[in-house]
Tab-separated table of C-alpha atoms in Angstrom:
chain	number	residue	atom	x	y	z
A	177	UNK	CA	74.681	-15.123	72.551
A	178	UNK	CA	74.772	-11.728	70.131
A	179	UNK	CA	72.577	-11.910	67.963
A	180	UNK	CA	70.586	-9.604	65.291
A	181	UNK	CA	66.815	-10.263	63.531
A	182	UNK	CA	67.304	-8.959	60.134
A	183	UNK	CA	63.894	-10.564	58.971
A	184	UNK	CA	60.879	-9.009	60.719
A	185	UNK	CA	57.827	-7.785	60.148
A	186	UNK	CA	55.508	-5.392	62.560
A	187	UNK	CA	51.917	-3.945	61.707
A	188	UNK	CA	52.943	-2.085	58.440
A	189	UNK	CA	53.060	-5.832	56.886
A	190	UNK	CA	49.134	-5.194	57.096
A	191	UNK	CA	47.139	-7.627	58.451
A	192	UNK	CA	50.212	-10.187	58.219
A	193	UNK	CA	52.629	-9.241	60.788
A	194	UNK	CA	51.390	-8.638	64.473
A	195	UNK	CA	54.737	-6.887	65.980
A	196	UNK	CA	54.221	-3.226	66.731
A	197	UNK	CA	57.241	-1.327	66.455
A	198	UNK	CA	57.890	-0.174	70.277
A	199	UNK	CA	57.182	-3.938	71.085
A	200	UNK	CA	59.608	-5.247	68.958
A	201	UNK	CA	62.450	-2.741	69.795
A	202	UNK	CA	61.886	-3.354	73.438
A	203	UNK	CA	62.177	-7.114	72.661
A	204	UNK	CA	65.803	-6.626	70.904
A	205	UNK	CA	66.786	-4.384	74.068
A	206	UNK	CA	65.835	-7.329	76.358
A	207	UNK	CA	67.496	-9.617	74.970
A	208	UNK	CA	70.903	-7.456	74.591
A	209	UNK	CA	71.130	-7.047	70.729
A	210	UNK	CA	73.027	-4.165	69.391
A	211	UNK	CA	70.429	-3.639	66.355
A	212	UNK	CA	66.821	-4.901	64.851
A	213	UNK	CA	66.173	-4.822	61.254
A	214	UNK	CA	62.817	-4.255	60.062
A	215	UNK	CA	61.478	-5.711	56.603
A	216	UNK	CA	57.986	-4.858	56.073
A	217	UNK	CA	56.049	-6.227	53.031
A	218	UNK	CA	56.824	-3.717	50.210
A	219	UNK	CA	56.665	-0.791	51.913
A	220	UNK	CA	58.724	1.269	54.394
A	221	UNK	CA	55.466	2.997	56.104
A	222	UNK	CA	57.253	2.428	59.668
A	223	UNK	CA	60.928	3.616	58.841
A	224	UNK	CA	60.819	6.605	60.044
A	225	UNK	CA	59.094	6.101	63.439
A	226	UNK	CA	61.474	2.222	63.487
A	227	UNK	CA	64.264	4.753	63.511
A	228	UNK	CA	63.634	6.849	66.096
A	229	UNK	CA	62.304	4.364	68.526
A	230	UNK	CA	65.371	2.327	68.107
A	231	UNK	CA	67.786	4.889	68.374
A	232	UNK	CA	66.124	6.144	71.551
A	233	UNK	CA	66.271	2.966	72.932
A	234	UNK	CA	69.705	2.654	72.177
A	235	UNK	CA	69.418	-0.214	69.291
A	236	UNK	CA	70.780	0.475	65.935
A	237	UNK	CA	68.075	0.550	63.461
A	238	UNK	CA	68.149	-1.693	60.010
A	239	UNK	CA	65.930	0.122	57.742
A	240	UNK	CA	64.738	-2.220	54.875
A	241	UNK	CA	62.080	-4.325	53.342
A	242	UNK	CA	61.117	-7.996	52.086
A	243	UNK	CA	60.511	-7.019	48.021
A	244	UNK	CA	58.073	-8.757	45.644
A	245	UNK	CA	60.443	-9.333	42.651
A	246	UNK	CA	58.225	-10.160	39.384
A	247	UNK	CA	60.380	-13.249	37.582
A	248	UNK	CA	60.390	-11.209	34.374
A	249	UNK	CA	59.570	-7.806	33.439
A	250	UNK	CA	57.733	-5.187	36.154
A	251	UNK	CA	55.374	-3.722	33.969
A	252	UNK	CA	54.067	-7.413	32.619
A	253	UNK	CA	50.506	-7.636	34.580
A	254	UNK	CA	50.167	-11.364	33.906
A	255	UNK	CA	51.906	-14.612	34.483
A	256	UNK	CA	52.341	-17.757	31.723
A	257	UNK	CA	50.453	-21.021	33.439
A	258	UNK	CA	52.228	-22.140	36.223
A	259	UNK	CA	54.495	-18.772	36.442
A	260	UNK	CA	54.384	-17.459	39.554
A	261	UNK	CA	53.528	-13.590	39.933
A	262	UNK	CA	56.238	-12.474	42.271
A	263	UNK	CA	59.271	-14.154	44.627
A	264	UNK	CA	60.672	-12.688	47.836
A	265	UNK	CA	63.865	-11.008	48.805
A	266	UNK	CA	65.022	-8.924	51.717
A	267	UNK	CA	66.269	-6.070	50.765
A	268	UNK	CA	68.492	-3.936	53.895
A	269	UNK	CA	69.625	-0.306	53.280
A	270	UNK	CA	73.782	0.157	53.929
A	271	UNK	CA	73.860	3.822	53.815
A	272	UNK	CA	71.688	7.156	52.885
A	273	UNK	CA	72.739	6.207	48.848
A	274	UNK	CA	71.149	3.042	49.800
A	275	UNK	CA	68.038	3.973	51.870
A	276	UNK	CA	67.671	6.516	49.098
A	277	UNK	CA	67.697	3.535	46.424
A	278	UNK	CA	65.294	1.676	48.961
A	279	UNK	CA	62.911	4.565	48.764
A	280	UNK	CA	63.027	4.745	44.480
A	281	UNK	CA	62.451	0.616	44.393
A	282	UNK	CA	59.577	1.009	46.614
A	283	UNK	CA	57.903	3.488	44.784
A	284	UNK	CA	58.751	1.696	41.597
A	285	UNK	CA	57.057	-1.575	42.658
A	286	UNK	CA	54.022	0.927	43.307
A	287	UNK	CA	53.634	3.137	40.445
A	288	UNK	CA	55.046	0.750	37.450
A	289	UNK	CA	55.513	-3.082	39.001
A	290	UNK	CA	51.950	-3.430	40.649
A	291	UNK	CA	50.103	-6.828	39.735
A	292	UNK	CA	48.926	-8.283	43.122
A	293	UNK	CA	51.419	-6.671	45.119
A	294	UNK	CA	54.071	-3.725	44.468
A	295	UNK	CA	56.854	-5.414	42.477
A	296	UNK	CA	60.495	-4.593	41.191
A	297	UNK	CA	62.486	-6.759	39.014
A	298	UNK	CA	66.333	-7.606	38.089
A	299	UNK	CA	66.270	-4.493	36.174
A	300	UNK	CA	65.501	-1.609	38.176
A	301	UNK	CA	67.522	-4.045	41.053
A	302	UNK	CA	70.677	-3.313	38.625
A	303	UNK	CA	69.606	-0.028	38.526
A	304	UNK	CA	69.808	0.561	41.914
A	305	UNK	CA	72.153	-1.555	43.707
A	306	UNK	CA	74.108	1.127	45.630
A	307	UNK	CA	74.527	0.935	49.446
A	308	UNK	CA	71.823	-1.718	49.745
A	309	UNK	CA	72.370	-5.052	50.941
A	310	UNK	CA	70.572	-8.554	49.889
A	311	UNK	CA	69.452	-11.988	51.322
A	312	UNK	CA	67.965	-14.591	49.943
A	313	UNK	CA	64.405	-14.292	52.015
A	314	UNK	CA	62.028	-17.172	52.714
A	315	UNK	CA	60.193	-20.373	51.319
A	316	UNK	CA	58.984	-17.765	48.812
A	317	UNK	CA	62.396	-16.308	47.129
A	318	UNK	CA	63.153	-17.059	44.017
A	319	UNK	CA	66.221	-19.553	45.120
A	320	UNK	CA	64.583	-21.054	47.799
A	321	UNK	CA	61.817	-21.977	45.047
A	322	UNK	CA	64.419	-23.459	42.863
A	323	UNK	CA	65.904	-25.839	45.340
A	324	UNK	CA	62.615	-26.899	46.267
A	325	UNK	CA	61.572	-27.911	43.004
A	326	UNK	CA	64.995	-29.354	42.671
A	327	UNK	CA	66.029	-26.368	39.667
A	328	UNK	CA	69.653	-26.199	40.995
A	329	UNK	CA	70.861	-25.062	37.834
A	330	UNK	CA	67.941	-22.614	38.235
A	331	UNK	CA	68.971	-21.992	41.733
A	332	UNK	CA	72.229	-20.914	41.002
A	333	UNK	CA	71.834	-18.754	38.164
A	334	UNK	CA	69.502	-16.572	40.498
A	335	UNK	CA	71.806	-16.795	43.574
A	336	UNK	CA	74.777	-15.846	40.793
A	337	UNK	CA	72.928	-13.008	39.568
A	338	UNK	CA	72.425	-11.569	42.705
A	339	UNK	CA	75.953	-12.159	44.213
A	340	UNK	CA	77.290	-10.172	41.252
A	341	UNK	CA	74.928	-7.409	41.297
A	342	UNK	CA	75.775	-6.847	44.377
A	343	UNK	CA	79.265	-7.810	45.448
A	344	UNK	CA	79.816	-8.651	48.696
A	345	UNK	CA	76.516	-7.474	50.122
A	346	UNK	CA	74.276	-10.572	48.774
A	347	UNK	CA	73.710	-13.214	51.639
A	348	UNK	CA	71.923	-16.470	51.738
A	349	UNK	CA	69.528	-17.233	54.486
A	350	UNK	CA	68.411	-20.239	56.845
A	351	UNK	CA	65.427	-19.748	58.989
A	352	UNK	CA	65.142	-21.485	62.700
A	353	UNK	CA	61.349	-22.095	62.754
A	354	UNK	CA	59.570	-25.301	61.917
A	355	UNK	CA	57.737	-24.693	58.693
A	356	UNK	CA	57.348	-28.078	56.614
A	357	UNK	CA	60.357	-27.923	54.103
A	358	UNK	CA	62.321	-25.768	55.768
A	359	UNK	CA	64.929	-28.183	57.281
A	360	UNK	CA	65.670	-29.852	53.794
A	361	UNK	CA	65.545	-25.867	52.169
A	362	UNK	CA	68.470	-25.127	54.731
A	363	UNK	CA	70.128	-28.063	53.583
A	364	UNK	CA	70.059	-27.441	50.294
A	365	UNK	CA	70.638	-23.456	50.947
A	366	UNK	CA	74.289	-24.321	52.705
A	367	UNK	CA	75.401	-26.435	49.852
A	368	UNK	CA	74.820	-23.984	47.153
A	369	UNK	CA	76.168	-21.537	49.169
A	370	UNK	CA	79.367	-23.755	49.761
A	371	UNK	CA	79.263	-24.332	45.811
A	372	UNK	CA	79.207	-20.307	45.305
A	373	UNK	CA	81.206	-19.537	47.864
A	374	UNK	CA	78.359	-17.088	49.141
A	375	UNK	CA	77.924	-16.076	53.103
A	376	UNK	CA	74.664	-17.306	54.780
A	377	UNK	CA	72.626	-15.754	57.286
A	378	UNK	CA	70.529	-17.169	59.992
A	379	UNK	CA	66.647	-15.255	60.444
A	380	UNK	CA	63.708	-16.474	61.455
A	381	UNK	CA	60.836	-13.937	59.433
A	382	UNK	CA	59.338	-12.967	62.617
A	383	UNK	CA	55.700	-12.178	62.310
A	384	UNK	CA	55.265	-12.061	66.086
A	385	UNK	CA	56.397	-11.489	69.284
A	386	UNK	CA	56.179	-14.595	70.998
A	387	UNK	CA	55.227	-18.108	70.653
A	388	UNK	CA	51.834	-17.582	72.477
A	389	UNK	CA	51.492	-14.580	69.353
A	390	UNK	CA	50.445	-17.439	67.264
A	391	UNK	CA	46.622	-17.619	67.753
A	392	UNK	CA	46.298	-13.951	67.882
A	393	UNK	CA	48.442	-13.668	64.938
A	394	UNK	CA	46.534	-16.594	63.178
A	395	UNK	CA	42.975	-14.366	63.464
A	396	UNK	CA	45.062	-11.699	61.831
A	397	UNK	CA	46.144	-13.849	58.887
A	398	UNK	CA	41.957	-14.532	58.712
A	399	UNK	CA	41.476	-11.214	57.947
A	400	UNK	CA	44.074	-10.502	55.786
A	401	UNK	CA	42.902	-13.141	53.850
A	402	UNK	CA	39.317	-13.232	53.885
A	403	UNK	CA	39.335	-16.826	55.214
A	404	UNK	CA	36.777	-18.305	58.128
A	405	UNK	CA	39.046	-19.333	60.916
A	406	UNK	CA	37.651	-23.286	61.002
A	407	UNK	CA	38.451	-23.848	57.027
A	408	UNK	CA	40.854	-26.956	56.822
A	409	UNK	CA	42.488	-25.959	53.700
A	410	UNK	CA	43.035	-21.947	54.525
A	411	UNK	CA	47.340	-20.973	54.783
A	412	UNK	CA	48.561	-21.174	58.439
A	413	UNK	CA	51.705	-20.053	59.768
A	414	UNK	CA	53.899	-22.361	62.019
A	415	UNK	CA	54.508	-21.602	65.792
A	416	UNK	CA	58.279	-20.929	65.843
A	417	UNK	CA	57.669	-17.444	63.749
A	418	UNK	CA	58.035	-15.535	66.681
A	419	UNK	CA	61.028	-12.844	67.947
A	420	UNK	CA	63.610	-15.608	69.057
A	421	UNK	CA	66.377	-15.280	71.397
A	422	UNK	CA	70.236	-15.091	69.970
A	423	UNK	CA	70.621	-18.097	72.181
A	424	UNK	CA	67.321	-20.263	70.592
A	425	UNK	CA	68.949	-19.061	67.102
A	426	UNK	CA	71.996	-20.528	67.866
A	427	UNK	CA	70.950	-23.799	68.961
A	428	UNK	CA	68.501	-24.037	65.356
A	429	UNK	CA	72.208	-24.005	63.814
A	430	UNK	CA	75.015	-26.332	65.881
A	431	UNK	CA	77.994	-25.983	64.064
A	432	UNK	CA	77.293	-23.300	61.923
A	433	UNK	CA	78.310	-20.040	64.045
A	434	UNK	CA	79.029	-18.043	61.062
A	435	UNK	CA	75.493	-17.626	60.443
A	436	UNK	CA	74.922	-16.012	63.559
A	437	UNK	CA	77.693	-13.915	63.059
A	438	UNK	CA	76.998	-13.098	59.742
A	439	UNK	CA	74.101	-10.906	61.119
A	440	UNK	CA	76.250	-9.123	63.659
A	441	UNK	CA	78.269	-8.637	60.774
A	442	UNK	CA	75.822	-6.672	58.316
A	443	UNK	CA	74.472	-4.339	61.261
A	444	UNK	CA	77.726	-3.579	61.725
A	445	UNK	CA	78.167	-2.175	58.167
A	446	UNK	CA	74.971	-0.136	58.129
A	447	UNK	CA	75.098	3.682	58.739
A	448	UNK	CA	72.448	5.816	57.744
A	449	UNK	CA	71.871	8.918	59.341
A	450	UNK	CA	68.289	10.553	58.009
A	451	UNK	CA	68.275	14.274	59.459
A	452	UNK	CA	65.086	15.731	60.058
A	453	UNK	CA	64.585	18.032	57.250
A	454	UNK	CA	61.310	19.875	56.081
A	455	UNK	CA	61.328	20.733	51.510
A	456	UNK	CA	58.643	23.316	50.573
A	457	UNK	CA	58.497	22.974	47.015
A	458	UNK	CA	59.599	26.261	44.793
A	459	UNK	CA	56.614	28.258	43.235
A	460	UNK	CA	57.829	28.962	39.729
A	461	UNK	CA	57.791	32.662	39.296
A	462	UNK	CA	56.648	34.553	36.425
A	463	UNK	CA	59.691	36.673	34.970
A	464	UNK	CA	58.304	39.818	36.351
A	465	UNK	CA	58.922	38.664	39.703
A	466	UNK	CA	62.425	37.426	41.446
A	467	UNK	CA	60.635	36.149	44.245
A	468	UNK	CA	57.898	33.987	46.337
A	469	UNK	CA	57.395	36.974	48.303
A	470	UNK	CA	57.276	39.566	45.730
A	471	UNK	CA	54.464	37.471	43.980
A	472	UNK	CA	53.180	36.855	47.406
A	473	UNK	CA	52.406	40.571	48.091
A	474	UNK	CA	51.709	41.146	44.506
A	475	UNK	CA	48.835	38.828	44.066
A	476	UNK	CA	47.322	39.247	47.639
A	477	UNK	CA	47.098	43.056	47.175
A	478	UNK	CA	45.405	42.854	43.470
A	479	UNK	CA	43.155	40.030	45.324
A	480	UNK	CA	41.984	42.339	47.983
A	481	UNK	CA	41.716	45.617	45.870
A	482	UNK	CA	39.212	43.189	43.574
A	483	UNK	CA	37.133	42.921	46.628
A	484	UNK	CA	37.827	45.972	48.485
A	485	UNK	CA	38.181	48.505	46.071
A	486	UNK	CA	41.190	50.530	45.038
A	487	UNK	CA	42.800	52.101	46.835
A	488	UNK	CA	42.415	49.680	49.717
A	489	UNK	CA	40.783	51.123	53.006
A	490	UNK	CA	42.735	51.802	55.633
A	491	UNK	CA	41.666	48.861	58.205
A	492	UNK	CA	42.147	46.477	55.126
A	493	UNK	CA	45.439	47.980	53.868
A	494	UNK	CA	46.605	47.699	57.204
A	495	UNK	CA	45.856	44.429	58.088
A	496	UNK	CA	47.382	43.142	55.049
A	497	UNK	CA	50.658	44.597	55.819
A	498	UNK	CA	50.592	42.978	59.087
A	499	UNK	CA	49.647	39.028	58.201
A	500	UNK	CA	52.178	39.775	55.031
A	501	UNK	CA	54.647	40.660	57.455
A	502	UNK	CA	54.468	37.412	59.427
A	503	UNK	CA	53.876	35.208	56.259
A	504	UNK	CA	56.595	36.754	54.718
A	505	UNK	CA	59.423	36.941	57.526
A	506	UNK	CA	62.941	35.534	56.888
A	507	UNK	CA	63.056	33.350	59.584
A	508	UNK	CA	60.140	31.212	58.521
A	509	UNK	CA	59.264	32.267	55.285
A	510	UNK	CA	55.654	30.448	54.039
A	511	UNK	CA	55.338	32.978	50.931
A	512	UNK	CA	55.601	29.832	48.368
A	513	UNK	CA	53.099	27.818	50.765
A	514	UNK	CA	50.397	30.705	50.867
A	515	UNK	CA	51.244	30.650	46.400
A	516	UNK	CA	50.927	26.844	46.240
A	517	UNK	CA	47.551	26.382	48.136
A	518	UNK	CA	45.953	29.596	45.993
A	519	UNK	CA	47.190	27.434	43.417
A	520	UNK	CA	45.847	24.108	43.389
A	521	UNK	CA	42.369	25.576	45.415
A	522	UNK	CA	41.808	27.581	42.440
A	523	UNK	CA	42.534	25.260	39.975
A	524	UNK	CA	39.542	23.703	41.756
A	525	UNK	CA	37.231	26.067	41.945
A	526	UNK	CA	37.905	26.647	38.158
A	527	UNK	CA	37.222	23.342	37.333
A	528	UNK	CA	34.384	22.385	39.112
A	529	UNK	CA	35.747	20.561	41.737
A	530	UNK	CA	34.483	21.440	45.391
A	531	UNK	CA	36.590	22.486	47.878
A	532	UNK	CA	34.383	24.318	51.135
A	533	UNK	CA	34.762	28.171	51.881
A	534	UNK	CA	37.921	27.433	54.067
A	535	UNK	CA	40.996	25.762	54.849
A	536	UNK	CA	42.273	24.751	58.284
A	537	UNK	CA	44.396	27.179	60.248
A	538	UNK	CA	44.129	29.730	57.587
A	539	UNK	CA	40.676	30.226	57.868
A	540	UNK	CA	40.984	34.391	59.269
A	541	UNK	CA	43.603	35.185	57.277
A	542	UNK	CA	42.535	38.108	55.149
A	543	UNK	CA	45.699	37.249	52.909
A	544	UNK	CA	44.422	33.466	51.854
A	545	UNK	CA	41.111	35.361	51.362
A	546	UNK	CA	41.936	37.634	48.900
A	547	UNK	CA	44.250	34.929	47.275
A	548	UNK	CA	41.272	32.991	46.884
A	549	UNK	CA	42.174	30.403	49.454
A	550	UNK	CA	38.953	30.928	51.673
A	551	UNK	CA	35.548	32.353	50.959
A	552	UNK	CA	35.261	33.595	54.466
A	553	UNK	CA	36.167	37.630	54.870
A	554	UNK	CA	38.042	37.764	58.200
A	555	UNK	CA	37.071	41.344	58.636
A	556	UNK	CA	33.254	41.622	57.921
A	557	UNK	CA	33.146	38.691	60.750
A	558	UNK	CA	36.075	39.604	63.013
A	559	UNK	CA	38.448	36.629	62.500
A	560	UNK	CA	41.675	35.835	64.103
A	561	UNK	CA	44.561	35.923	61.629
A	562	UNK	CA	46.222	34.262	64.636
């Protein structure tokens, strides 16, 4: 039985999920699947290394994330009694326009939504709703809250929202473990989605590997929370969280293929191809000068005849020229890197903020010296440019 885990969580859900990412992609190739999504908490720390792993292994990679979405505005840092801070909702990038609206929300829920976690909300969702496709998530989404506090009119006004934010690419999901209230959720999850008309998917917000994960994964939880392992009242998670078998997700849903299918469905959809690119930013150049490298060998020569004298001695004026020359060359051109680092190094120094007499590999180079870079002259004590 086909089957693909679009709800999963590895070790960037710190100290909440226990599947490392090679673990989890060999799991998916063992049992046959054509693709494994990943959906850390908030963050997309282990995109980049989820995507090549899986692509070497010959799995297509789902690249998303399981969002905290504040129930009013982002930038609110406080909740009315009874309010809850934040709900759940998987959130799966379609394409590069949506992996590249992934990326924004994240950073969003970071730098303007944080309040106990990194939260986005139906605005900036709105906002950027290209290429990116939704489910509902777990016990803690915003519908699945609703229908178990019996708010259907609630309920559906979310799931409604949603749907028509983001046409055809919002799904409501069923999970196969054992969690109390999660057979009479799924209930109540099919017949709104009958009501709505709305496609349901089956997961099972895997936080481990396997079922004998559980203690392991439970000492984890302990940590993450600060909890003593004995306390009674502390959160546990059940036993059937684990990486589940198409077949084992089948048989949670008899009669209800279409939510196995549904998953095979949206990995088929997704195509995102990230190249491998390195951006140096641009320096901006005074008007004098129509390039990085023109400013380059400007600045390093007045640097070095401050030290030197003017004009430069030979041995100096020479070995200038040279590490210039291999800064400076075409085919790997680091003239705005060499400007940059002078830059914010002595924008420290000027300010009073320490930062040693030199800087990693640059440490002999008689160029960084004389921009300032390092305090160290690579002639005096016969340093390496190299």
């Amino acid at each position: 039985m086909s089957f693909v885990h679009l709800h999963t969580h590895s070790e960037y859900s710190l100290l909440d999920g226990a599947n490392r990412l090679g673990d989890l992609i060999d799991r998916a190739r063992e049992y046959e699947m054509p693709a494994v999504g990943l959906t850390d908490h908030g963050v997309l720390y282990g995109a980049w290394q989820f995507r090549q792993q899986a692509k070497k292994a010959g799995i297509k990679p789902v690249v998303g994330m399981e969002a905290y979405v504040a129930p009013g505005d982002r930038t609110r840092k406080s909740v009315a009694r009874g309010e809850r801070p934040y709900y759940h909702l998987v959130i799966l990038a379609r394409d590069r326009t949506g992996f590249d609206n992934l990326v924004k929300l994240s950073s969003i829920g970071f730098l303007e939504g944080f309040y106990h976690r990194p939260r986005v909300d139906r605005e900036v969702l709105a906002e950027h709703s290209d290429g990116l496709i939704i489910s509902s998530a777990c016990m803690a989404s915003e519908v699945a809250r609703h229908l178990m506090d019996e708010e259907y009119d609630a309920a559906r006004e979310a799931a409604s929202w949603y749907a028509e934010t983001f046409p055809d690419r919002y799904y409501l999901e069923v999970q196969a473990h054992g969690t109390e209230g999660q057979a009479t959720l799924n209930e109540r999850t099919f017949e709104l989605a009958d009501e709505l008309s709305l496609p349901v998917i089956a997961t099972n917000d895997a936080h481990f590997l396997r079922p004998e994960d559980h203690d392991a994964h439970d000492v984890l939880l302990c940590i993450g929370l600060g909890k003593d392992y004995e306390d009674p009242d502390r959160m546990r998670y059940d036993r059937g969280l684990y990486f589940k078998s198409g077949q084992e997700m089948a048989d949670a849903f008899p009669g209800r293929p279409d939510v196995v299918e549904n998953t095979l469905a949206i990995a088929d959809q997704v195509s995102l191809d990230l190249p491998r690119q390195y951006h140096v930013p641009t320096f901006p150049l005074p008007e004098e000068f129509n390039t990085e490298t023109a400013l380059l060998r400007h600045s390093a020569t007045a640097g070095a005849k401050e030290i030197y004298g003017d004009p430069l001695p030979g041995e100096v004026a020479e070995r200038l020229e040279y590490e210039l020359g291999v800064i400076t060359n075409p085919d790997a051109d680091y003239s705005g890197y060499f400007l940059i680092t002078a830059d914010f190094i002595n924008w420290a120094k000027a300010n009073g903020i320490p930062v040693g007499p030199g800087r990693g590999s640059a440490a002999g180079s008689l160029v960084a010296y004389a921009l300032g870079i390092t305090d160290v002259d690579p002639l005096r004590f016969d340093l390496l440019f190299e």
